[in-house]
PDB file of C-alpha atoms and ligand atoms in Angstrom:
ATOM      1  CA  MET A   1     165.616  63.137  11.528  1.00 79.00           C
ATOM      2  CA  ASP A   2     168.086  64.338   9.361  1.00 86.00           C
ATOM      3  CA  SER A   3     169.952  67.697   8.937  1.00 89.00           C
ATOM      4  CA  HIS A   4     167.258  68.974   6.476  1.00 92.00           C
ATOM      5  CA  SER A   5     164.510  68.614   8.913  1.00 94.00           C
ATOM      6  CA  LEU A   6     166.422  70.324  11.821  1.00 95.00           C
ATOM      7  CA  ARG A   7     167.129  73.115   9.377  1.00 95.00           C
ATOM      8  CA  LEU A   8     163.446  73.504   8.652  1.00 96.00           C
ATOM      9  CA  PHE A   9     162.503  73.314  12.498  1.00 97.00           C
ATOM     10  CA  LEU A  10     165.076  75.897  13.328  1.00 96.00           C
ATOM     11  CA  SER A  11     163.886  78.309  10.514  1.00 96.00           C
ATOM     12  CA  LEU A  12     160.355  78.024  11.672  1.00 96.00           C
ATOM     13  CA  ALA A  13     161.147  78.422  15.334  1.00 96.00           C
ATOM     14  CA  ASP A  14     162.840  81.727  14.229  1.00 95.00           C
ATOM     15  CA  ASN A  15     160.249  83.080  11.888  1.00 94.00           C
ATOM     16  CA  LEU A  16     157.339  81.637  13.774  1.00 95.00           C
ATOM     17  CA  HIS A  17     155.259  81.831  10.408  1.00 93.00           C
ATOM     18  CA  PHE A  18     154.734  78.687   7.888  1.00 93.00           C
ATOM     19  CA  GLY A  19     154.672  80.940   4.823  1.00 92.00           C
ATOM     20  CA  ARG A  20     157.603  82.794   5.262  1.00 94.00           C
ATOM     21  CA  THR A  21     159.713  79.598   6.482  1.00 95.00           C
ATOM     22  CA  SER A  22     158.536  77.873   3.413  1.00 94.00           C
ATOM     23  CA  ARG A  23     159.750  80.610   0.931  1.00 95.00           C
ATOM     24  CA  GLU A  24     163.053  81.211   2.631  1.00 94.00           C
ATOM     25  CA  GLN A  25     163.782  77.173   2.872  1.00 94.00           C
ATOM     26  CA  HIS A  26     162.678  76.750  -0.592  1.00 94.00           C
ATOM     27  CA  VAL A  27     160.019  74.025   0.126  1.00 94.00           C
ATOM     28  CA  SER A  28     156.483  73.851  -0.339  1.00 95.00           C
ATOM     29  CA  PRO A  29     154.175  74.734   2.716  1.00 93.00           C
ATOM     30  CA  SER A  30     152.901  71.023   2.809  1.00 94.00           C
ATOM     31  CA  ALA A  31     156.436  69.819   2.809  1.00 95.00           C
ATOM     32  CA  LEU A  32     157.291  71.968   5.628  1.00 95.00           C
ATOM     33  CA  SER A  33     154.231  70.772   7.665  1.00 95.00           C
ATOM     34  CA  ARG A  34     155.019  67.322   6.771  1.00 96.00           C
ATOM     35  CA  SER A  35     158.527  67.558   7.920  1.00 96.00           C
ATOM     36  CA  ILE A  36     157.599  69.070  11.313  1.00 96.00           C
ATOM     37  CA  LYS A  37     154.761  66.800  11.946  1.00 96.00           C
ATOM     38  CA  GLN A  38     157.099  63.946  11.246  1.00 96.00           C
ATOM     39  CA  LEU A  39     159.678  65.336  13.910  1.00 96.00           C
ATOM     40  CA  GLU A  40     156.890  65.743  16.397  1.00 97.00           C
ATOM     41  CA  ASP A  41     155.609  62.177  15.833  1.00 96.00           C
ATOM     42  CA  GLU A  42     159.417  60.723  16.037  1.00 95.00           C
ATOM     43  CA  LEU A  43     159.816  62.715  19.443  1.00 95.00           C
ATOM     44  CA  GLY A  44     156.260  62.009  20.816  1.00 96.00           C
ATOM     45  CA  ALA A  45     155.561  65.619  21.633  1.00 96.00           C
ATOM     46  CA  ALA A  46     154.212  68.805  20.054  1.00 96.00           C
ATOM     47  CA  LEU A  47     156.895  71.358  19.239  1.00 97.00           C
ATOM     48  CA  PHE A  48     154.514  74.116  17.841  1.00 96.00           C
ATOM     49  CA  VAL A  49     151.143  75.332  19.014  1.00 95.00           C
ATOM     50  CA  ARG A  50     149.353  76.578  15.619  1.00 90.00           C
ATOM     51  CA  ASP A  51     146.012  78.295  15.459  1.00 83.00           C
ATOM     52  CA  ASN A  52     144.749  80.165  12.529  1.00 76.00           C
ATOM     53  CA  ARG A  53     146.924  83.220  13.052  1.00 73.00           C
ATOM     54  CA  SER A  54     149.819  82.239  14.836  1.00 82.00           C
ATOM     55  CA  VAL A  55     152.612  79.674  15.397  1.00 92.00           C
ATOM     56  CA  ARG A  56     154.241  79.411  18.957  1.00 95.00           C
ATOM     57  CA  LEU A  57     156.980  77.218  20.254  1.00 96.00           C
ATOM     58  CA  THR A  58     155.913  74.734  23.019  1.00 96.00           C
ATOM     59  CA  ARG A  59     158.142  74.185  25.974  1.00 97.00           C
ATOM     60  CA  GLU A  60     159.253  71.026  24.425  1.00 97.00           C
ATOM     61  CA  GLY A  61     159.810  73.036  21.269  1.00 97.00           C
ATOM     62  CA  GLN A  62     162.101  75.165  22.924  1.00 96.00           C
ATOM     63  CA  GLN A  63     163.863  72.440  24.558  1.00 97.00           C
ATOM     64  CA  PHE A  64     164.272  70.953  21.290  1.00 97.00           C
ATOM     65  CA  ARG A  65     165.551  74.266  19.667  1.00 96.00           C
ATOM     66  CA  GLU A  66     168.654  74.123  21.973  1.00 96.00           C
ATOM     67  CA  TYR A  67     169.360  70.678  21.157  1.00 95.00           C
ATOM     68  CA  ALA A  68     168.959  71.142  17.316  1.00 95.00           C
ATOM     69  CA  SER A  69     171.022  74.364  17.101  1.00 94.00           C
ATOM     70  CA  GLU A  70     173.860  72.271  18.911  1.00 94.00           C
ATOM     71  CA  VAL A  71     173.560  69.569  16.421  1.00 94.00           C
ATOM     72  CA  MET A  72     173.535  71.710  13.382  1.00 93.00           C
ATOM     73  CA  ASN A  73     176.564  74.103  14.559  1.00 93.00           C
ATOM     74  CA  GLY A  74     178.470  70.474  15.036  1.00 93.00           C
ATOM     75  CA  TRP A  75     177.688  69.119  11.705  1.00 92.00           C
ATOM     76  CA  GLN A  76     178.726  72.598  10.056  1.00 90.00           C
ATOM     77  CA  ALA A  77     181.872  72.532  11.913  1.00 91.00           C
ATOM     78  CA  ILE A  78     182.612  68.818  10.788  1.00 91.00           C
ATOM     79  CA  ARG A  79     181.727  69.559   7.251  1.00 88.00           C
ATOM     80  CA  GLN A  80     184.293  72.529   7.192  1.00 88.00           C
ATOM     81  CA  THR A  81     186.821  70.310   8.610  1.00 88.00           C
ATOM     82  CA  PHE A  82     186.129  67.619   6.026  1.00 86.00           C
ATOM     83  CA  MET A  83     186.021  70.383   3.141  1.00 83.00           C
ATOM     84  CA  GLN A  84     189.387  71.762   4.361  1.00 86.00           C
ATOM     85  CA  ASP A  85     190.997  68.482   4.403  1.00 84.00           C
ATOM     86  CA  GLN A  86     189.784  67.804   0.805  1.00 82.00           C
ATOM     87  CA  LEU A  87     191.207  71.566  -0.455  1.00 82.00           C
ATOM     88  CA  ASN A  88     194.426  70.685   1.282  1.00 86.00           C
ATOM     89  CA  LEU A  89     195.117  67.413  -0.230  1.00 91.00           C
ATOM     90  CA  HIS A  90     197.391  68.140  -2.990  1.00 92.00           C
ATOM     91  CA  GLY A  91     199.859  66.443  -5.502  1.00 95.00           C
ATOM     92  CA  GLU A  92     199.785  64.429  -8.778  1.00 96.00           C
ATOM     93  CA  LEU A  93     197.401  61.495  -9.852  1.00 97.00           C
ATOM     94  CA  SER A  94     197.889  59.787 -13.026  1.00 97.00           C
ATOM     95  CA  LEU A  95     194.973  58.089 -14.775  1.00 98.00           C
ATOM     96  CA  TYR A  96     195.182  55.982 -18.132  1.00 98.00           C
ATOM     97  CA  CYS A  97     192.479  55.694 -20.453  1.00 97.00           C
ATOM     98  CA  SER A  98     191.105  55.266 -23.794  1.00 96.00           C
ATOM     99  CA  VAL A  99     190.218  58.626 -25.735  1.00 95.00           C
ATOM    100  CA  THR A 100     186.639  57.552 -25.883  1.00 95.00           C
ATOM    101  CA  ALA A 101     186.795  57.284 -21.953  1.00 96.00           C
ATOM    102  CA  SER A 102     188.166  60.919 -21.585  1.00 94.00           C
ATOM    103  CA  TYR A 103     185.386  62.082 -23.816  1.00 91.00           C
ATOM    104  CA  SER A 104     182.523  60.341 -22.256  1.00 93.00           C
ATOM    105  CA  PHE A 105     182.036  59.079 -18.613  1.00 93.00           C
ATOM    106  CA  LEU A 106     185.137  60.368 -17.471  1.00 94.00           C
ATOM    107  CA  TYR A 107     184.386  63.997 -18.567  1.00 92.00           C
ATOM    108  CA  ASP A 108     181.789  64.106 -15.811  1.00 91.00           C
ATOM    109  CA  ILE A 109     183.775  62.230 -12.987  1.00 93.00           C
ATOM    110  CA  LEU A 110     186.803  64.510 -13.732  1.00 94.00           C
ATOM    111  CA  SER A 111     184.885  67.926 -13.634  1.00 92.00           C
ATOM    112  CA  SER A 112     183.374  67.139 -10.362  1.00 90.00           C
ATOM    113  CA  PHE A 113     186.435  65.811  -8.717  1.00 94.00           C
ATOM    114  CA  ARG A 114     188.479  68.937  -9.421  1.00 93.00           C
ATOM    115  CA  GLN A 115     185.815  70.896  -7.808  1.00 91.00           C
ATOM    116  CA  ASP A 116     186.245  68.896  -4.887  1.00 89.00           C
ATOM    117  CA  TYR A 117     190.050  68.583  -4.960  1.00 92.00           C
ATOM    118  CA  PRO A 118     191.282  71.701  -6.831  1.00 91.00           C
ATOM    119  CA  ARG A 119     194.657  70.820  -5.456  1.00 92.00           C
ATOM    120  CA  ILE A 120     195.209  67.319  -7.043  1.00 95.00           C
ATOM    121  CA  GLU A 121     196.727  67.502 -10.496  1.00 95.00           C
ATOM    122  CA  MET A 122     195.348  64.807 -12.892  1.00 95.00           C
ATOM    123  CA  LYS A 123     197.764  63.602 -15.255  1.00 96.00           C
ATOM    124  CA  LEU A 124     195.905  62.022 -17.999  1.00 96.00           C
ATOM    125  CA  HIS A 125     197.470  59.493 -20.316  1.00 96.00           C
ATOM    126  CA  THR A 126     195.349  58.131 -23.401  1.00 96.00           C
ATOM    127  CA  GLY A 127     195.981  54.947 -25.217  1.00 94.00           C
ATOM    128  CA  ASP A 128     194.550  51.257 -25.730  1.00 94.00           C
ATOM    129  CA  PRO A 129     192.475  50.414 -22.857  1.00 94.00           C
ATOM    130  CA  ALA A 130     193.882  46.666 -23.498  1.00 93.00           C
ATOM    131  CA  LYS A 131     196.849  47.969 -21.558  1.00 95.00           C
ATOM    132  CA  ALA A 132     194.863  49.431 -18.432  1.00 97.00           C
ATOM    133  CA  VAL A 133     195.808  46.568 -16.244  1.00 97.00           C
ATOM    134  CA  GLU A 134     199.415  46.146 -17.133  1.00 96.00           C
ATOM    135  CA  ARG A 135     200.013  49.952 -16.732  1.00 97.00           C
ATOM    136  CA  VAL A 136     198.841  49.744 -13.465  1.00 97.00           C
ATOM    137  CA  GLN A 137     200.720  46.585 -12.575  1.00 97.00           C
ATOM    138  CA  GLN A 138     203.713  47.910 -13.803  1.00 96.00           C
ATOM    139  CA  GLY A 139     203.476  51.266 -11.535  1.00 94.00           C
ATOM    140  CA  LEU A 140     203.548  53.556 -14.749  1.00 95.00           C
ATOM    141  CA  GLU A 141     199.956  55.077 -13.604  1.00 97.00           C
ATOM    142  CA  ASP A 142     197.991  55.335 -10.327  1.00 97.00           C
ATOM    143  CA  LEU A 143     194.598  54.415 -11.734  1.00 98.00           C
ATOM    144  CA  ALA A 144     193.705  53.202 -15.313  1.00 98.00           C
ATOM    145  CA  ILE A 145     190.424  52.716 -17.106  1.00 97.00           C
ATOM    146  CA  GLY A 146     189.715  49.343 -19.168  1.00 97.00           C
ATOM    147  CA  ALA A 147     187.273  46.506 -19.504  1.00 96.00           C
ATOM    148  CA  LEU A 148     187.174  43.997 -16.496  1.00 97.00           C
ATOM    149  CA  PRO A 149     189.126  40.902 -17.810  1.00 95.00           C
ATOM    150  CA  ASP A 150     187.883  37.293 -17.178  1.00 92.00           C
ATOM    151  CA  SER A 151     190.118  36.961 -14.374  1.00 93.00           C
ATOM    152  CA  LEU A 152     191.598  39.731 -12.613  1.00 95.00           C
ATOM    153  CA  PRO A 153     195.315  39.382 -11.708  1.00 96.00           C
ATOM    154  CA  ALA A 154     196.069  39.187  -7.766  1.00 96.00           C
ATOM    155  CA  GLY A 155     196.805  42.581  -6.253  1.00 97.00           C
ATOM    156  CA  VAL A 156     194.665  44.488  -8.620  1.00 98.00           C
ATOM    157  CA  GLU A 157     191.416  45.942  -7.642  1.00 98.00           C
ATOM    158  CA  PHE A 158     188.614  46.732 -10.261  1.00 98.00           C
ATOM    159  CA  GLN A 159     185.442  49.218  -9.625  1.00 97.00           C
ATOM    160  CA  SER A 160     182.903  49.207 -12.402  1.00 96.00           C
ATOM    161  CA  ILE A 161     181.553  52.349 -13.905  1.00 95.00           C
ATOM    162  CA  THR A 162     179.418  51.220 -16.953  1.00 95.00           C
ATOM    163  CA  ARG A 163     178.796  48.507 -19.324  1.00 96.00           C
ATOM    164  CA  SER A 164     178.925  48.427 -22.979  1.00 96.00           C
ATOM    165  CA  GLU A 165     178.022  45.681 -25.667  1.00 96.00           C
ATOM    166  CA  LEU A 166     180.632  44.511 -28.034  1.00 95.00           C
ATOM    167  CA  ARG A 167     179.488  45.242 -31.715  1.00 96.00           C
ATOM    168  CA  PHE A 168     180.609  43.900 -35.039  1.00 96.00           C
ATOM    169  CA  ILE A 169     180.996  46.623 -37.521  1.00 97.00           C
ATOM    170  CA  GLY A 170     181.711  46.981 -41.329  1.00 97.00           C
ATOM    171  CA  PRO A 171     182.054  49.761 -43.634  1.00 97.00           C
ATOM    172  CA  LEU A 172     178.872  51.391 -45.291  1.00 94.00           C
ATOM    173  CA  ALA A 173     180.838  50.585 -48.688  1.00 89.00           C
ATOM    174  CA  PRO A 174     181.954  48.391 -49.695  1.00 91.00           C
ATOM    175  CA  GLN A 175     179.385  45.717 -48.496  1.00 91.00           C
ATOM    176  CA  LEU A 176     181.730  43.119 -46.883  1.00 93.00           C
ATOM    177  CA  LEU A 177     179.239  40.698 -45.300  1.00 93.00           C
ATOM    178  CA  ASN A 178     175.738  39.621 -47.048  1.00 92.00           C
ATOM    179  CA  GLU A 179     172.751  38.249 -45.069  1.00 90.00           C
ATOM    180  CA  GLU A 180     173.665  34.799 -45.508  1.00 91.00           C
ATOM    181  CA  GLN A 181     177.182  35.215 -44.162  1.00 91.00           C
ATOM    182  CA  LEU A 182     175.607  36.990 -40.928  1.00 91.00           C
ATOM    183  CA  LYS A 183     173.097  34.521 -40.481  1.00 90.00           C
ATOM    184  CA  HIS A 184     175.181  31.324 -41.075  1.00 90.00           C
ATOM    185  CA  PRO A 185     178.907  32.224 -40.282  1.00 91.00           C
ATOM    186  CA  THR A 186     181.227  29.325 -41.741  1.00 92.00           C
ATOM    187  CA  ALA A 187     184.589  28.666 -42.451  1.00 92.00           C
ATOM    188  CA  GLU A 188     184.055  28.354 -46.125  1.00 92.00           C
ATOM    189  CA  SER A 189     181.717  31.857 -46.382  1.00 92.00           C
ATOM    190  CA  TRP A 190     183.898  33.936 -44.029  1.00 93.00           C
ATOM    191  CA  LYS A 191     187.250  32.885 -45.521  1.00 91.00           C
ATOM    192  CA  ASP A 192     187.810  36.139 -47.639  1.00 92.00           C
ATOM    193  CA  VAL A 193     186.162  38.401 -44.926  1.00 94.00           C
ATOM    194  CA  PRO A 194     189.132  41.138 -44.170  1.00 95.00           C
ATOM    195  CA  MET A 195     189.141  41.698 -40.525  1.00 96.00           C
ATOM    196  CA  ILE A 196     190.466  44.647 -38.440  1.00 96.00           C
ATOM    197  CA  LEU A 197     191.300  43.200 -34.852  1.00 94.00           C
ATOM    198  CA  SER A 198     193.006  44.478 -31.813  1.00 91.00           C
ATOM    199  CA  GLU A 199     196.508  43.718 -31.162  1.00 89.00           C
ATOM    200  CA  GLU A 200     195.389  42.339 -27.806  1.00 88.00           C
ATOM    201  CA  GLY A 201     192.959  42.703 -24.924  1.00 88.00           C
ATOM    202  CA  LEU A 202     189.750  41.282 -24.049  1.00 91.00           C
ATOM    203  CA  ALA A 203     187.914  42.157 -27.333  1.00 90.00           C
ATOM    204  CA  ARG A 204     190.443  40.339 -29.371  1.00 92.00           C
ATOM    205  CA  THR A 205     190.099  37.363 -26.844  1.00 92.00           C
ATOM    206  CA  ARG A 206     186.267  37.563 -27.205  1.00 93.00           C
ATOM    207  CA  THR A 207     186.422  37.982 -30.898  1.00 93.00           C
ATOM    208  CA  ASP A 208     188.995  35.024 -31.330  1.00 93.00           C
ATOM    209  CA  ARG A 209     186.590  32.632 -29.325  1.00 92.00           C
ATOM    210  CA  TRP A 210     183.715  33.466 -31.325  1.00 93.00           C
ATOM    211  CA  LEU A 211     185.758  32.921 -34.519  1.00 93.00           C
ATOM    212  CA  LYS A 212     187.086  29.527 -33.215  1.00 93.00           C
ATOM    213  CA  SER A 213     183.484  28.590 -32.366  1.00 92.00           C
ATOM    214  CA  HIS A 214     182.629  28.830 -36.003  1.00 92.00           C
ATOM    215  CA  ASN A 215     185.826  27.373 -37.391  1.00 94.00           C
ATOM    216  CA  ILE A 216     186.651  30.485 -39.060  1.00 93.00           C
ATOM    217  CA  LYS A 217     190.354  31.200 -39.629  1.00 92.00           C
ATOM    218  CA  PRO A 218     190.251  35.143 -39.910  1.00 89.00           C
ATOM    219  CA  ARG A 219     191.766  36.824 -42.841  1.00 92.00           C
ATOM    220  CA  ILE A 220     193.596  39.650 -40.796  1.00 91.00           C
ATOM    221  CA  TYR A 221     193.959  42.841 -42.805  1.00 91.00           C
ATOM    222  CA  ALA A 222     195.299  44.556 -39.976  1.00 90.00           C
ATOM    223  CA  GLN A 223     196.051  44.655 -36.170  1.00 92.00           C
ATOM    224  CA  VAL A 224     195.608  47.849 -34.653  1.00 93.00           C
ATOM    225  CA  SER A 225     196.056  49.240 -31.145  1.00 92.00           C
ATOM    226  CA  GLY A 226     192.916  51.180 -29.836  1.00 92.00           C
ATOM    227  CA  ASN A 227     189.247  50.873 -30.627  1.00 95.00           C
ATOM    228  CA  GLU A 228     188.979  54.367 -32.042  1.00 95.00           C
ATOM    229  CA  ALA A 229     191.542  53.329 -34.729  1.00 95.00           C
ATOM    230  CA  ILE A 230     189.737  50.202 -35.460  1.00 96.00           C
ATOM    231  CA  VAL A 231     186.508  52.432 -36.084  1.00 97.00           C
ATOM    232  CA  SER A 232     188.465  54.528 -38.573  1.00 96.00           C
ATOM    233  CA  MET A 233     190.017  51.450 -40.558  1.00 96.00           C
ATOM    234  CA  VAL A 234     186.529  49.992 -40.944  1.00 97.00           C
ATOM    235  CA  SER A 235     185.045  53.239 -41.958  1.00 97.00           C
ATOM    236  CA  LEU A 236     187.593  53.293 -44.834  1.00 95.00           C
ATOM    237  CA  GLY A 237     186.420  50.051 -46.207  1.00 95.00           C
ATOM    238  CA  PHE A 238     189.548  47.797 -45.057  1.00 95.00           C
ATOM    239  CA  GLY A 239     187.375  45.343 -43.093  1.00 96.00           C
ATOM    240  CA  ILE A 240     185.097  44.260 -40.312  1.00 96.00           C
ATOM    241  CA  GLY A 241     185.863  44.710 -36.695  1.00 96.00           C
ATOM    242  CA  VAL A 242     184.706  44.353 -33.127  1.00 96.00           C
ATOM    243  CA  VAL A 243     184.482  47.469 -30.694  1.00 95.00           C
ATOM    244  CA  PRO A 244     182.380  48.411 -27.614  1.00 96.00           C
ATOM    245  CA  GLN A 245     179.141  50.351 -28.268  1.00 96.00           C
ATOM    246  CA  ILE A 246     180.359  53.449 -26.305  1.00 96.00           C
ATOM    247  CA  VAL A 247     183.396  53.878 -28.737  1.00 96.00           C
ATOM    248  CA  LEU A 248     180.654  54.165 -31.390  1.00 96.00           C
ATOM    249  CA  ASP A 249     178.515  56.565 -29.439  1.00 96.00           C
ATOM    250  CA  ASN A 250     181.289  58.721 -29.088  1.00 95.00           C
ATOM    251  CA  SER A 251     182.985  58.308 -32.971  1.00 95.00           C
ATOM    252  CA  PRO A 252     182.698  61.036 -35.487  1.00 95.00           C
ATOM    253  CA  LEU A 253     182.520  58.164 -37.781  1.00 96.00           C
ATOM    254  CA  THR A 254     179.572  56.243 -37.015  1.00 95.00           C
ATOM    255  CA  ALA A 255     177.819  57.741 -40.047  1.00 95.00           C
ATOM    256  CA  ARG A 256     180.428  55.894 -42.063  1.00 95.00           C
ATOM    257  CA  ILE A 257     179.667  52.479 -40.528  1.00 96.00           C
ATOM    258  CA  ARG A 258     177.259  49.929 -40.411  1.00 96.00           C
ATOM    259  CA  LEU A 259     176.256  47.389 -37.284  1.00 96.00           C
ATOM    260  CA  TYR A 260     176.058  43.850 -37.810  1.00 95.00           C
ATOM    261  CA  ASP A 261     173.608  41.876 -35.851  1.00 92.00           C
ATOM    262  CA  ILE A 262     175.623  38.622 -35.122  1.00 90.00           C
ATOM    263  CA  GLN A 263     173.969  36.002 -32.704  1.00 84.00           C
ATOM    264  CA  PRO A 264     174.703  35.152 -30.164  1.00 86.00           C
ATOM    265  CA  PRO A 265     176.369  38.565 -29.299  1.00 90.00           C
ATOM    266  CA  LEU A 266     179.794  38.707 -27.640  1.00 92.00           C
ATOM    267  CA  THR A 267     179.956  39.201 -23.831  1.00 92.00           C
ATOM    268  CA  ALA A 268     179.433  42.876 -23.147  1.00 94.00           C
ATOM    269  CA  TYR A 269     182.291  44.807 -21.606  1.00 94.00           C
ATOM    270  CA  ASP A 270     182.219  45.848 -17.942  1.00 96.00           C
ATOM    271  CA  ILE A 271     184.176  49.175 -17.980  1.00 97.00           C
ATOM    272  CA  GLY A 272     185.837  50.530 -14.638  1.00 97.00           C
ATOM    273  CA  LEU A 273     188.485  51.781 -12.913  1.00 97.00           C
ATOM    274  CA  PHE A 274     191.724  49.507 -11.887  1.00 98.00           C
ATOM    275  CA  ALA A 275     194.213  50.285  -9.231  1.00 98.00           C
ATOM    276  CA  LEU A 276     196.626  48.002  -7.291  1.00 98.00           C
ATOM    277  CA  GLU A 277     194.952  47.176  -3.963  1.00 97.00           C
ATOM    278  CA  LYS A 278     198.171  47.990  -2.049  1.00 96.00           C
ATOM    279  CA  ARG A 279     198.006  51.559  -2.993  1.00 96.00           C
ATOM    280  CA  LEU A 280     194.616  52.285  -2.374  1.00 96.00           C
ATOM    281  CA  LYS A 281     195.747  53.833   0.917  1.00 93.00           C
ATOM    282  CA  ASP A 282     197.403  56.611  -0.796  1.00 94.00           C
ATOM    283  CA  PRO A 283     195.517  59.421   0.191  1.00 93.00           C
ATOM    284  CA  LEU A 284     195.417  60.908  -3.278  1.00 95.00           C
ATOM    285  CA  ILE A 285     194.321  57.489  -4.818  1.00 96.00           C
ATOM    286  CA  ALA A 286     191.707  56.815  -2.268  1.00 95.00           C
ATOM    287  CA  ALA A 287     190.146  60.370  -2.746  1.00 94.00           C
ATOM    288  CA  PHE A 288     189.660  59.413  -6.581  1.00 95.00           C
ATOM    289  CA  TRP A 289     188.605  55.817  -5.733  1.00 96.00           C
ATOM    290  CA  ASN A 290     186.220  56.123  -2.813  1.00 91.00           C
ATOM    291  CA  ARG A 291     184.099  58.942  -4.577  1.00 83.00           C
ATOM    292  CA  GLN A 292     183.218  56.491  -7.190  1.00 71.00           C
ATOM    293  CA  ARG A 293     181.160  54.374  -5.025  1.00 62.00           C
TER     294      ARG A 293
HETATM  295  C1  LIG B 301     187.420  49.792 -22.296  1.00 65.42           C
HETATM  296  C2  LIG B 301     187.196  51.210 -22.338  1.00 65.42           C
HETATM  297  O1  LIG B 301     188.026  51.721 -21.585  1.00 65.42           O
HETATM  298  C3  LIG B 301     186.589  51.801 -23.521  1.00 65.42           C
HETATM  299  C4  LIG B 301     185.758  53.076 -23.048  1.00 65.42           C
HETATM  300  O2  LIG B 301     185.439  50.870 -23.778  1.00 65.42           O
HETATM  301  C5  LIG B 301     187.135  51.890 -24.691  1.00 65.42           C
HETATM  302  O3  LIG B 301     187.652  53.069 -24.904  1.00 65.42           O
HETATM  303  O4  LIG B 301     187.060  50.904 -25.547  1.00 65.42           O
END
């Protein structure tokens, strides 16, 4: 039994007409019959007497009608209270994320959050997601979005939102890696390959580990902060780089870069929300945190 089946029952009890009830409640006649039948099975009593022409409530049906309308009134009242609480919650919430995150999955999250909590003002700060955890730790942000590190610092909570592969990318022109270099990356064959790397963060650690496992000492052309900046440097032909797929999916420059198939691939990113554990009790932070689950 759920609020939907109670609503259908009450409507049929008012209308005493299957066709009209199914139209009013936007359900098919067969779904309506099924729902009523299920209620009757659960209760072990017939609620309606049906014959070809008419529908009538049984005595049990009349009793159940009183019960159902009390439950529905209680349900409406509690929903109203919760909605009022949401509407009353107000203040500022700061969120740090990359430009990519703000265009992609965060867009939907923020637009529905705003509908439910119209009086909470979001302060969005964009930057390099490699700084997400430290910005939350330093108390500069209430919440931040970034990739889950191999070990999460004590006191910081993480909640996953999406996954994204880490991809090696290069410019369309000039061609910086040939087939041989891709199939057999060695210190010798890669020694002159220019690389654009993140200054810090997980992509950097994972790339460094990969390079080391092939004994490659990278020729670092530039170190940049933020994945969007890596894509733009790479598309300009300055070097090859490593970025999460989601950044490519949202980049205006994808037509100017190529993807390299490097095996085995780097470990994918688990992208999500960070907050300080001790601050999760703050009603504004909790409102945002708990609705992602
Ligand atoms: C880690 C993160 O926030 C993203 C979305 O993958 C990114 O922008 O790099």
